[in-house]
C-alpha positions as MATLAB code, in Angstrom:
seq = 'XXXXXXXXXXXXXXXXXXXXXXXXXXXXXXXXXXXXXXXXXXXXXXXXXXXXXXXXXXXXXXXXXXXXXXXXXXXXXXXXXXXXXXXXXXXXXXXXXXXXXXXXXXXXXXXXXXXXXXXXXXXXXXXXXXXXXXXXXXXXXXXXXXXXXXXXXXXXXXXXXXXXXXXXXXXXXXXXXXXXXXXXXXXXXXXXXXXXXXXXXXXXXXXXXXXXXXXXXXXXXXXXXXXXXXXXXXXXXXXXXXXXXXXXXXXXXXXXXXXXXXXXXXXXXXXXXXXXXXXXXXXXXXXXXXXXXXXXXXXXXXXXXXXXXXXXXXXXXXXXXXXXXXXXXXXXXXXXXXXXXXXXX';
ca = [
       0.590   11.277   33.839;
      -2.528   10.871   31.705;
      -1.310   12.958   28.741;
       1.893   10.997   28.345;
       0.427    7.513   29.108;
       0.227    5.171   26.151;
      -1.916    2.094   25.760;
      -0.838   -0.861   23.715;
      -1.896   -4.359   22.694;
       0.415   -7.414   22.208;
      -0.183  -10.727   20.456;
       2.057  -13.589   19.701;
      -0.221  -14.740   16.908;
      -1.656  -17.579   19.001;
      -3.589  -20.030   16.818;
      -7.144  -19.163   17.314;
     -10.402  -21.019   16.326;
     -13.604  -20.580   14.592;
     -16.738  -22.657   14.309;
     -15.011  -25.318   12.155;
     -11.937  -25.651   14.467;
      -8.419  -24.176   14.541;
      -7.617  -21.436   11.995;
      -4.584  -21.826    9.785;
      -1.352  -20.080   10.521;
      -1.701  -17.936    7.379;
      -5.161  -16.995    8.335;
      -4.030  -15.948   11.856;
      -1.344  -13.817   10.312;
      -4.052  -12.098    8.124;
      -6.171  -11.790   11.217;
      -3.382  -10.194   13.108;
      -3.027   -7.413   10.535;
      -6.744   -6.769   10.653;
      -6.513   -6.663   14.504;
      -3.746   -4.095   14.257;
      -5.690   -1.962   11.969;
      -8.788   -2.101   14.281;
      -6.473   -1.147   17.180;
      -5.400    2.008   15.351;
      -9.061    2.890   14.486;
     -10.185    2.414   18.115;
      -7.472    4.661   19.667;
      -4.826    2.251   20.723;
      -1.348    3.751   20.861;
       0.936    0.723   20.293;
       0.597   -2.691   18.516;
       3.261   -5.209   19.526;
       3.982   -8.640   17.920;
       5.908  -11.455   19.541;
       8.291  -13.905   17.752;
       7.946  -17.562   18.235;
       8.908  -20.659   16.375;
       6.281  -23.218   17.680;
       3.153  -24.844   16.136;
       0.848  -22.910   18.638;
       1.962  -19.487   17.442;
       1.758  -18.158   13.948;
       4.259  -15.257   13.962;
       7.913  -16.255   13.498;
       8.765  -13.065   11.483;
       7.325   -9.867   12.934;
       8.602   -7.143   10.518;
       6.511   -8.046    7.495;
       3.317   -7.742    9.483;
       4.529   -4.625   10.974;
       5.361   -3.102    7.658;
       1.843   -3.856    6.380;
       0.383   -2.366    9.433;
       2.400    0.767    9.428;
       1.878    1.266    5.779;
      -1.919    1.260    6.173;
      -1.989    3.433    9.183;
      -0.844    6.937   10.085;
      -0.843    7.088   13.766;
      -0.353    3.863   15.685;
       3.099    2.633   16.685;
       4.207   -0.827   15.873;
       6.994   -2.939   17.300;
       8.141   -6.384   18.802;
       7.122   -8.062   21.995;
       9.908   -9.249   21.931;
      12.801   -9.627   19.366;
      14.644  -12.689   20.572;
      18.007  -11.143   19.911;
      20.158  -13.866   21.094;
      19.307  -16.044   18.029;
      19.026  -13.011   15.593;
      21.567  -10.892   13.774;
      21.739   -7.290   15.296;
      22.842   -5.952   11.949;
      19.840   -7.373   10.183;
      17.584   -6.408   13.082;
      18.751   -2.786   12.596;
      18.414   -2.753    8.898;
      14.893   -4.253    8.931;
      13.694   -1.588   11.572;
      15.457    1.249    9.816;
      13.460    0.138    6.716;
      10.253    0.158    8.788;
      11.272    3.603   10.235;
      11.399    4.868    6.583;
       7.920    3.710    5.933;
       6.555    5.191    9.196;
       9.063    7.679   10.697;
       9.185    7.371   14.408;
       6.532    4.614   14.683;
       8.636    1.532   14.397;
       9.917    0.290   17.931;
      11.923   -2.668   19.013;
      11.797   -4.529   22.246;
      14.681   -6.901   22.915;
      14.776   -9.814   25.351;
      15.944  -13.231   25.968;
      12.514  -14.603   25.279;
      10.699  -17.182   27.352;
      10.984  -19.936   24.802;
      14.194  -21.484   23.441;
      13.150  -23.108   20.148;
      15.005  -20.567   18.043;
      18.377  -21.641   19.509;
      18.627  -25.042   17.891;
      16.657  -23.699   14.780;
      19.321  -21.187   14.061;
      22.337  -23.185   15.194;
      22.972  -21.569   18.523;
      24.139  -23.373   21.728;
      22.017  -22.879   24.798;
      25.300  -22.844   26.790;
      25.914  -19.430   25.334;
      22.479  -18.148   26.294;
      23.656  -15.201   28.560;
      26.811  -14.277   26.482;
      24.945  -14.264   23.271;
      22.382  -11.816   24.498;
      24.893   -9.438   26.207;
      27.009   -9.196   23.069;
      24.215   -8.812   20.596;
      22.391   -6.247   22.688;
      25.632   -4.169   22.948;
      26.041   -4.346   19.152;
      22.345   -3.305   18.412;
      22.649   -0.420   20.806;
      25.758    0.863   19.072;
      24.244    0.485   15.675;
      21.297    2.687   16.895;
      23.220    5.425   18.586;
      26.555    5.510   16.402;
      26.875    6.102   12.632;
      30.438    4.753   12.597;
      30.594    1.500   14.479;
      33.608   -0.485   15.497;
      33.014   -3.686   17.322;
      34.571   -7.101   17.936;
      32.915  -10.046   19.551;
      32.685  -13.735   19.885;
      29.541  -14.259   17.895;
      29.547  -11.217   15.601;
      31.753  -10.112   12.714;
      34.454   -7.654   13.312;
      33.338   -4.049   12.446;
      35.956   -1.358   11.844;
      34.429    2.200   11.554;
      31.498    0.712    9.503;
      28.291    2.496    8.695;
      25.253    0.204    8.236;
      22.417    1.238    5.820;
      19.876    2.521    5.591;
      20.259    5.302    7.939;
      17.192    6.070   10.052;
      15.683    9.474    9.434;
      14.137    9.460   12.898;
      15.309    7.776   16.208;
      14.285    4.153   16.636;
      13.071    3.479   20.147;
      14.751    0.470   21.724;
      12.984   -1.074   24.692;
      14.386   -3.675   27.112;
      11.949   -6.387   28.034;
      12.529   -7.710   31.631;
      10.796  -10.536   33.275;
      12.329  -10.512   36.680;
      16.110   -9.839   36.676;
      17.418   -6.905   38.604;
      20.684   -7.052   36.553;
      18.560   -6.593   33.360;
      16.874   -3.595   34.950;
      20.330   -2.000   35.666;
      21.551   -2.861   32.113;
      18.488   -1.074   30.596;
      19.420    2.121   32.461;
      23.048    1.828   31.574;
      22.130    1.515   27.881;
      19.492    4.198   28.002;
      16.736    1.841   27.009;
      13.052    2.263   28.252;
      12.025   -0.570   30.487;
       9.159   -2.971   29.592;
       8.245   -5.311   32.564;
       6.519   -8.642   31.441;
       4.183   -9.208   34.459;
       2.294  -12.445   33.862;
       1.451  -13.438   37.341;
       1.019  -12.207   40.818;
       0.231   -8.727   42.208;
       1.900   -6.158   39.849;
       2.794   -4.112   42.924;
       5.599   -6.573   43.704;
       7.348   -5.073   40.708;
       7.667   -1.656   42.273;
      11.219   -2.430   43.487;
      12.258   -2.946   39.949;
      10.895    0.484   39.014;
      12.702    2.027   41.952;
      15.899    0.269   40.939;
      15.663    1.594   37.500;
      15.145    5.127   38.879;
      17.940    4.814   41.285;
      20.340    3.454   38.388;
      19.528    6.532   36.258;
      20.192    8.817   39.249;
      23.512    7.140   39.876;
      24.362    7.377   36.114;
      23.376   11.053   35.915;
      20.847   10.336   33.112;
      17.124   11.279   32.875;
      14.539    8.638   33.808;
      13.127    6.889   30.768;
       9.603    5.403   30.306;
       8.527    2.335   32.131;
       5.828   -0.024   30.587;
       4.032   -3.180   31.560;
       3.007   -6.132   29.464;
       0.200   -8.375   30.925;
      -2.451  -10.639   29.606;
      -6.114   -9.900   29.665;
      -9.515   -9.930   27.969;
     -12.277   -7.414   27.852;
     -15.938   -8.672   27.522;
     -19.389   -7.267   27.905;
     -19.560   -8.407   31.623;
     -17.112   -9.856   34.282;
     -18.793  -13.200   33.889;
     -18.793  -13.338   30.165;
     -15.088  -12.170   29.900;
     -14.047  -14.867   32.193;
     -16.025  -17.692   30.386;
     -14.845  -16.498   27.005;
     -11.131  -16.473   28.030;
     -10.629  -19.502   30.388;
     -10.867  -22.396   27.977;
      -8.249  -21.130   25.436;
      -6.173  -19.653   28.261;
      -6.098  -23.121   30.094;
      -5.373  -24.866   26.846;
      -2.365  -22.528   26.249;
      -1.202  -23.067   29.826;
      -1.425  -26.888   29.257;
       0.558  -26.740   25.946;
       3.276  -24.655   27.420;
       3.270  -26.338   30.661;
       4.133  -29.800   29.136;
       7.618  -28.643   28.565;
       8.100  -26.802   31.841;
       6.373  -29.223   34.251;
       3.450  -27.049   35.130;
       0.188  -28.566   36.509;
      -3.194  -28.147   35.067;
      -4.553  -24.637   35.540;
      -7.698  -24.873   37.748;
     -10.658  -22.509   37.486;
     -10.068  -21.512   41.041;
      -6.421  -20.532   40.350;
      -7.614  -18.584   37.232;
     -10.187  -16.709   39.148;
      -7.674  -15.911   41.880;
      -5.018  -14.592   39.435;
      -7.844  -12.157   37.980;
      -8.815  -11.058   41.454;
      -5.409  -10.638   43.063;
      -2.780  -11.003   40.247;
      -1.966  -10.020   36.668;
      -4.839  -11.141   34.652;
      -6.767   -8.162   33.411;
     -10.150   -9.814   32.584;
     -13.709   -8.467   33.032;
     -15.944   -5.791   31.853;
     -14.513   -2.444   30.590;
     -14.908   -0.830   33.988;
     -13.247   -3.749   35.848;
     -10.352   -3.864   33.562;
     -10.055   -0.140   33.490;
      -9.908    0.065   37.340;
      -7.310   -2.684   37.486;
      -5.113   -1.056   34.757;
      -5.347    2.366   36.493;
      -4.257    0.843   39.759;
      -1.091   -0.733   38.144;
      -0.293    2.495   36.195;
      -0.485    4.436   39.439;
       1.461    1.958   41.652;
       4.242    1.627   39.083;
       4.161    5.041   37.581;
       3.912    3.760   34.083;
       4.285    5.372   30.779;
       2.751    2.595   28.790;
       0.421   -0.353   29.618;
       0.183   -3.082   26.904;
      -2.582   -5.815   27.125;
      -1.619   -9.145   25.658;
      -5.019   -9.928   24.180;
      -4.625  -13.224   22.590;
      -3.723  -16.287   24.676;
      -4.348  -19.773   23.373;
      -6.968  -20.996   20.889;
      -9.517  -18.212   21.580;
     -12.365  -17.580   19.270;
     -11.036  -15.104   16.823;
     -14.176  -12.960   17.040;
     -13.803  -12.376   20.730;
     -10.382  -11.045   20.040;
     -11.809   -8.465   17.763;
     -14.472   -7.380   20.254;
     -11.860   -7.370   22.900;
      -9.812   -4.787   20.823;
     -12.775   -2.645   20.252;
     -13.789   -2.548   23.944;
     -10.269   -1.978   24.995;
      -9.828    0.999   22.620;
     -13.242    2.609   22.949;
     -14.139    1.952   26.483;
     -11.210    0.846   28.658;
      -8.628    3.502   27.492;
     -10.924    6.529   28.079;
     -12.028    5.083   31.448;
      -8.472    4.641   32.554;
      -7.537    8.302   31.596;
     -10.627    9.597   33.517;
      -9.872    7.441   36.585;
      -6.343    8.742   36.782;
      -7.308   12.291   36.048;
      -9.902   12.219   38.935;
      -7.757   10.170   41.287;
     -10.437    7.683   41.940;
      -8.284    4.614   41.538;
];
């Protein structure tokens, strides 16, 4: 497991702060590029960017940042976390990632999902009543574009294609992951479309997702196809000590929880609930050893091929994000590999 296990970092481009207050969206985008380069330098395997269209996140277009990152590195993979395909154009998504794939063959990846926010629907003229149908149709078309050179397709929301080849043609396969938050049907669809499975686990004991992994495995067995990688995306923060990591992360994380919660009817996040989620749930916060032990347990319980830490959550101090990345790459990743190799999880 340890030879094939990959470690990633995710960010949505949360608006961070410095000594003078919130940093601008433009500065956060520049910071994100620097963070991706640092991730590559410290041994991280994957760097993912989430797409949002809100004032608390800076990244609405992932591919330009990924192009800059992949053009300045030689090893790290870059992709989305996630591409909100329902409100995008599958043909343009294919073309953008085929272009990235030309810049960095085999290193540009796509993760598609419905997304946890809906601002893109009215922004791009889509009706929320079509939420499910949009995603099904567009994911089908994108899958065909990635697996067939000549594509014929007809749908409600897409142009009719008759034996069409879309350019540029990828020189290397583009990996298409399916992001899943908690839908068994989505797990089965991922297996049916030969997509690796990325589980977004943002709360509760990660072991409760073991039935999803088992369902994914059984779906492949029934289809007669080989089991594909399974990954997990969860929030976290690495600090010098457990106490420092918690203090550094809580204020910004609670603020993010409050901003999102206004629209979703969430109550205020208490410090007790925060601490309980660290100790029993899916917040990976603490010293390098504490975070490494928790990641190793999740990897083992779910038999993962990739673990991705969402390192930026809310208006954190941008400097602690940089230190988080460095500690994750230089301390946590080697510790997890050692723990799994020695079976001391």
